[in-house]
């Protein structure tokens, strides 16, 4: 029985491959479309795309074109070719504004660009483009079934941009350019007041102010110690139970000790 089942499966596979090969060589566009549709329904997207790409120019303007172009865009998306799926879903949405699939196409075009967003440390051109496209979708379809997902993706992408901006500011602390770190971290907090990285930014500003102060020349030390103390107060006001509390308190103790020298 097992052997019979294996033979049956192999026969189906061979027939399927045969059908695909015949469609590839056929001059009949209808045969290619029928085979491509079957492959699409079986989730064989790469093979379906080969045929869709062959016949797409011939079907432009024809009644079958709407379904064909939708399946083509979906095939790119399902096969993770997001640059192409973004382009083709965008073209579908523009070309078929009255289609029942237009809302989905707008969303998947935008989502495709978000799927190309790289890790935060790399160039974020695709992230910016994805946010722009998703915001266009949100504005166009405020009652969409995809609205919540679109907003969630935008939040994640914006957090990625904030992470990059924060790391760019913090790097000055790492390379001991403490003056630049203080300015960069101040600018970061001003630019992203609600950022999830605010606690870290305030801590690294404190650390930079502290390091700048204790390594200062005598004539600048008092003012810089007071600036560092102010940074400590700002961090504690923002989050009294900060995960950096022990380190911050150690810095404060040193700051207070040093400041006593100026109160004699």
Coordinates of C-alpha atoms in Angstrom, one line a residue:
X1 CA 0.0 0.0 0.0
X2 CA 2.9 2.3 0.9
X3 CA 4.6 1.7 -2.5
X4 CA 1.4 2.4 -4.3
X5 CA 1.0 5.7 -2.5
X6 CA 4.6 6.7 -3.3
X7 CA 4.1 5.8 -7.0
X8 CA 0.8 7.9 -7.0
X9 CA 2.6 10.9 -5.5
X10 CA 5.4 10.7 -8.0
X11 CA 3.0 10.4 -10.8
X12 CA 1.2 13.6 -9.7
X13 CA 4.5 15.4 -9.3
X14 CA 5.6 14.3 -12.8
X15 CA 2.3 15.4 -14.3
X16 CA 2.6 18.7 -12.6
X17 CA 6.2 19.2 -13.8
X18 CA 5.1 18.2 -17.3
X19 CA 2.3 20.7 -17.3
X20 CA 4.6 23.5 -16.2
X21 CA 7.2 22.6 -18.8
X22 CA 4.5 22.5 -21.5
X23 CA 3.1 25.9 -20.4
X24 CA 6.6 27.4 -20.5
X25 CA 7.1 26.3 -24.1
X26 CA 3.5 27.1 -25.2
X27 CA 2.7 30.1 -27.4
X28 CA -0.9 30.0 -26.1
X29 CA -1.3 32.8 -23.5
X30 CA -4.5 31.2 -22.1
X31 CA -2.6 27.9 -21.3
X32 CA 0.1 29.9 -19.6
X33 CA -2.4 31.8 -17.5
X34 CA -4.3 28.7 -16.5
X35 CA -1.2 26.9 -15.5
X36 CA 0.2 29.9 -13.6
X37 CA -3.1 30.2 -11.7
X38 CA -3.0 26.5 -10.7
X39 CA 0.6 26.9 -9.5
X40 CA -0.4 30.1 -7.6
X41 CA -3.2 28.2 -5.9
X42 CA -0.8 25.5 -4.9
X43 CA 1.5 28.1 -3.5
X44 CA 4.3 27.4 -6.0
X45 CA 5.0 31.1 -6.3
X46 CA 8.4 31.0 -8.1
X47 CA 7.1 28.8 -10.9
X48 CA 3.9 30.9 -11.1
X49 CA 5.9 34.1 -11.4
X50 CA 7.9 32.8 -14.4
X51 CA 4.7 32.3 -16.3
X52 CA 3.1 35.6 -15.0
X53 CA 6.1 37.5 -16.2
X54 CA 5.8 35.9 -19.6
X55 CA 2.2 36.8 -20.1
X56 CA 1.7 40.1 -18.2
X57 CA 2.4 42.4 -21.2
X58 CA -0.1 40.4 -23.4
X59 CA -2.9 40.8 -20.9
X60 CA -2.7 44.5 -20.2
X61 CA -6.1 46.1 -20.7
X62 CA -7.9 42.8 -20.9
X63 CA -10.6 41.6 -18.4
X64 CA -8.3 38.9 -17.0
X65 CA -5.6 41.5 -16.2
X66 CA -6.9 42.6 -12.8
X67 CA -6.7 39.0 -11.3
X68 CA -3.5 38.3 -13.1
X69 CA -1.7 41.4 -11.7
X70 CA -3.0 40.8 -8.2
X71 CA -1.7 37.2 -8.2
X72 CA 1.6 38.4 -9.6
X73 CA 2.0 40.9 -6.9
X74 CA 1.0 38.4 -4.2
X75 CA 3.5 35.9 -5.6
X76 CA 6.3 38.4 -5.3
X77 CA 5.2 39.1 -1.7
X78 CA 4.8 35.4 -0.8
X79 CA 8.2 34.6 -2.2
X80 CA 9.7 37.5 -0.2
X81 CA 10.7 39.6 -3.1
X82 CA 9.5 42.7 -1.3
X83 CA 11.0 45.3 -3.6
X84 CA 9.0 43.8 -6.5
X85 CA 5.9 43.2 -4.5
X86 CA 5.9 46.8 -3.2
X87 CA 6.2 48.0 -6.8
X88 CA 3.5 45.7 -8.2
X89 CA 1.0 46.2 -5.4
X90 CA 1.5 49.9 -5.9
X91 CA 0.9 49.6 -9.6
X92 CA -2.2 47.4 -9.0
X93 CA -3.7 50.0 -6.6
X94 CA -3.1 52.8 -9.1
X95 CA -4.3 50.8 -12.1
X96 CA -7.4 49.4 -10.4
X97 CA -8.7 52.0 -8.0
X98 CA -12.2 50.4 -8.0
X99 CA -11.0 46.9 -7.4
X100 CA -12.3 45.1 -4.2
X101 CA -8.6 44.3 -3.6
X102 CA -7.4 47.9 -3.8
X103 CA -7.3 48.5 0.0
X104 CA -5.3 45.3 0.5
X105 CA -3.0 46.2 -2.3
X106 CA -2.3 49.7 -0.8
X107 CA -1.5 48.1 2.5
X108 CA 0.7 45.3 1.2
X109 CA 2.6 47.8 -1.0
X110 CA 3.4 49.8 2.1
X111 CA 4.1 46.7 4.2
X112 CA 6.5 45.4 1.5
X113 CA 8.6 48.4 1.9
X114 CA 8.7 47.9 5.7
X115 CA 9.9 44.3 5.1
X116 CA 13.0 45.8 3.5
X117 CA 13.8 48.0 6.5
X118 CA 17.3 47.0 7.6
X119 CA 18.8 46.7 11.1
X120 CA 19.0 50.1 12.8
X121 CA 22.8 50.4 12.3
X122 CA 22.5 50.6 8.5
X123 CA 21.2 53.3 6.2
X124 CA 17.4 53.8 6.9
X125 CA 16.2 55.1 3.5
X126 CA 13.9 52.1 3.1
X127 CA 12.6 52.6 6.7
X128 CA 11.7 56.3 5.9
X129 CA 10.0 55.2 2.7
X130 CA 8.0 52.5 4.5
X131 CA 6.8 55.0 7.1
X132 CA 5.8 57.4 4.4
X133 CA 3.8 54.7 2.5
X134 CA 2.2 53.3 5.7
X135 CA 1.2 56.8 6.8
X136 CA -0.4 57.4 3.3
X137 CA -2.3 54.2 3.8
X138 CA -3.5 55.1 7.3
X139 CA -4.6 58.5 6.1
X140 CA -6.5 57.0 3.1
X141 CA -8.1 54.1 5.0
X142 CA -8.7 55.2 8.7
X143 CA -11.4 52.5 9.1
X144 CA -9.4 49.7 7.4
X145 CA -9.1 46.2 8.8
X146 CA -5.4 46.7 8.4
X147 CA -5.3 50.0 10.3
X148 CA -4.0 48.5 13.6
X149 CA -1.3 46.5 11.9
X150 CA -0.2 49.5 9.9
X151 CA 0.0 51.6 13.0
X152 CA 2.0 48.9 14.8
X153 CA 4.5 48.6 12.0
X154 CA 4.9 52.4 11.9
X155 CA 5.6 52.5 15.7
X156 CA 8.2 49.7 15.3
X157 CA 9.9 51.5 12.4
X158 CA 10.0 54.8 14.3
X159 CA 11.5 53.1 17.3
X160 CA 14.2 51.8 14.9
X161 CA 14.9 55.3 13.8
X162 CA 15.1 56.5 17.4
X163 CA 17.4 53.6 18.2
X164 CA 19.8 54.7 15.4
X165 CA 19.6 58.4 16.5
X166 CA 20.3 57.4 20.1
X167 CA 23.3 55.2 19.2
X168 CA 24.7 58.0 17.0
X169 CA 24.5 60.3 20.0
X170 CA 25.8 57.8 22.5
X171 CA 28.8 57.0 20.4
X172 CA 30.4 60.3 21.4
X173 CA 30.4 59.1 25.0
X174 CA 32.1 55.8 23.9
X175 CA 34.9 57.7 22.2
X176 CA 35.3 60.1 25.2
X177 CA 34.2 63.2 23.3
X178 CA 32.1 64.3 26.3
X179 CA 31.3 67.8 25.1
X180 CA 29.9 66.4 21.9
X181 CA 28.1 63.7 23.7
X182 CA 26.2 66.2 26.0
X183 CA 25.1 68.2 23.0
X184 CA 24.1 65.2 20.9
X185 CA 22.2 63.5 23.8
X186 CA 20.4 66.8 24.6
X187 CA 19.4 67.1 21.0
X188 CA 18.2 63.5 20.9
X189 CA 15.9 64.0 23.9
X190 CA 14.6 67.2 22.4
X191 CA 13.9 65.6 19.1
X192 CA 12.3 62.4 20.6
X193 CA 10.6 63.5 23.9
X194 CA 8.6 60.3 24.1
X195 CA 11.4 57.9 23.1
X196 CA 11.8 54.6 25.0
X197 CA 15.5 55.4 25.0
X198 CA 15.1 58.5 27.2
X199 CA 16.3 56.9 30.4
X200 CA 19.5 55.7 28.7
X201 CA 20.0 59.0 27.0
X202 CA 19.7 60.9 30.3
X203 CA 22.1 58.5 32.0
X204 CA 24.8 58.8 29.3
X205 CA 24.4 62.6 29.4
X206 CA 25.1 62.4 33.2
X207 CA 28.1 60.1 32.6
X208 CA 29.4 62.5 30.0
X209 CA 28.9 65.5 32.2
X210 CA 30.5 63.7 35.1
X211 CA 33.6 62.5 33.1
X212 CA 34.0 66.0 31.6
X213 CA 33.8 67.6 35.1
X214 CA 36.2 65.3 37.0
X215 CA 38.8 65.5 34.2
X216 CA 38.6 69.3 33.9
X217 CA 41.2 71.9 34.4
X218 CA 40.7 73.5 37.9
X219 CA 39.2 76.8 36.6
X220 CA 36.3 74.9 34.8
X221 CA 35.7 72.2 37.3
X222 CA 33.2 73.8 39.6
X223 CA 30.8 74.8 36.9
X224 CA 31.1 71.4 35.2
X225 CA 30.5 69.6 38.5
X226 CA 27.3 71.6 39.0
X227 CA 26.2 70.8 35.4
X228 CA 26.8 67.1 36.2
X229 CA 24.8 67.4 39.4
X230 CA 22.0 69.0 37.4
X231 CA 22.1 66.0 35.0
X232 CA 21.8 63.7 37.9
X233 CA 18.7 65.5 39.2
X234 CA 17.1 65.4 35.7
X235 CA 17.7 61.6 35.5
X236 CA 16.2 61.0 38.9
X237 CA 13.2 63.3 38.2
X238 CA 12.5 61.3 35.0
X239 CA 12.9 57.9 36.7
X240 CA 13.7 57.7 40.4
X241 CA 14.1 53.9 40.3
X242 CA 16.3 54.0 37.2
X243 CA 18.4 50.9 36.5
X244 CA 21.4 53.2 36.6
X245 CA 20.7 54.4 40.1
X246 CA 23.7 52.8 41.8
X247 CA 26.1 54.1 39.2
X248 CA 24.4 57.5 39.3
X249 CA 24.6 57.7 43.1
X250 CA 28.3 56.8 43.0
X251 CA 28.9 59.7 40.6
X252 CA 26.8 62.0 42.8
X253 CA 28.9 61.2 45.8
X254 CA 32.1 62.1 44.0
X255 CA 30.5 65.3 42.6
X256 CA 29.4 66.3 46.2
X257 CA 32.9 65.6 47.6
X258 CA 34.6 67.6 44.9
X259 CA 32.1 70.5 45.2
X260 CA 32.9 70.8 48.9
X261 CA 36.3 72.0 48.0
X262 CA 34.8 75.1 46.5
X263 CA 32.6 75.9 49.5
X264 CA 35.4 76.5 52.0

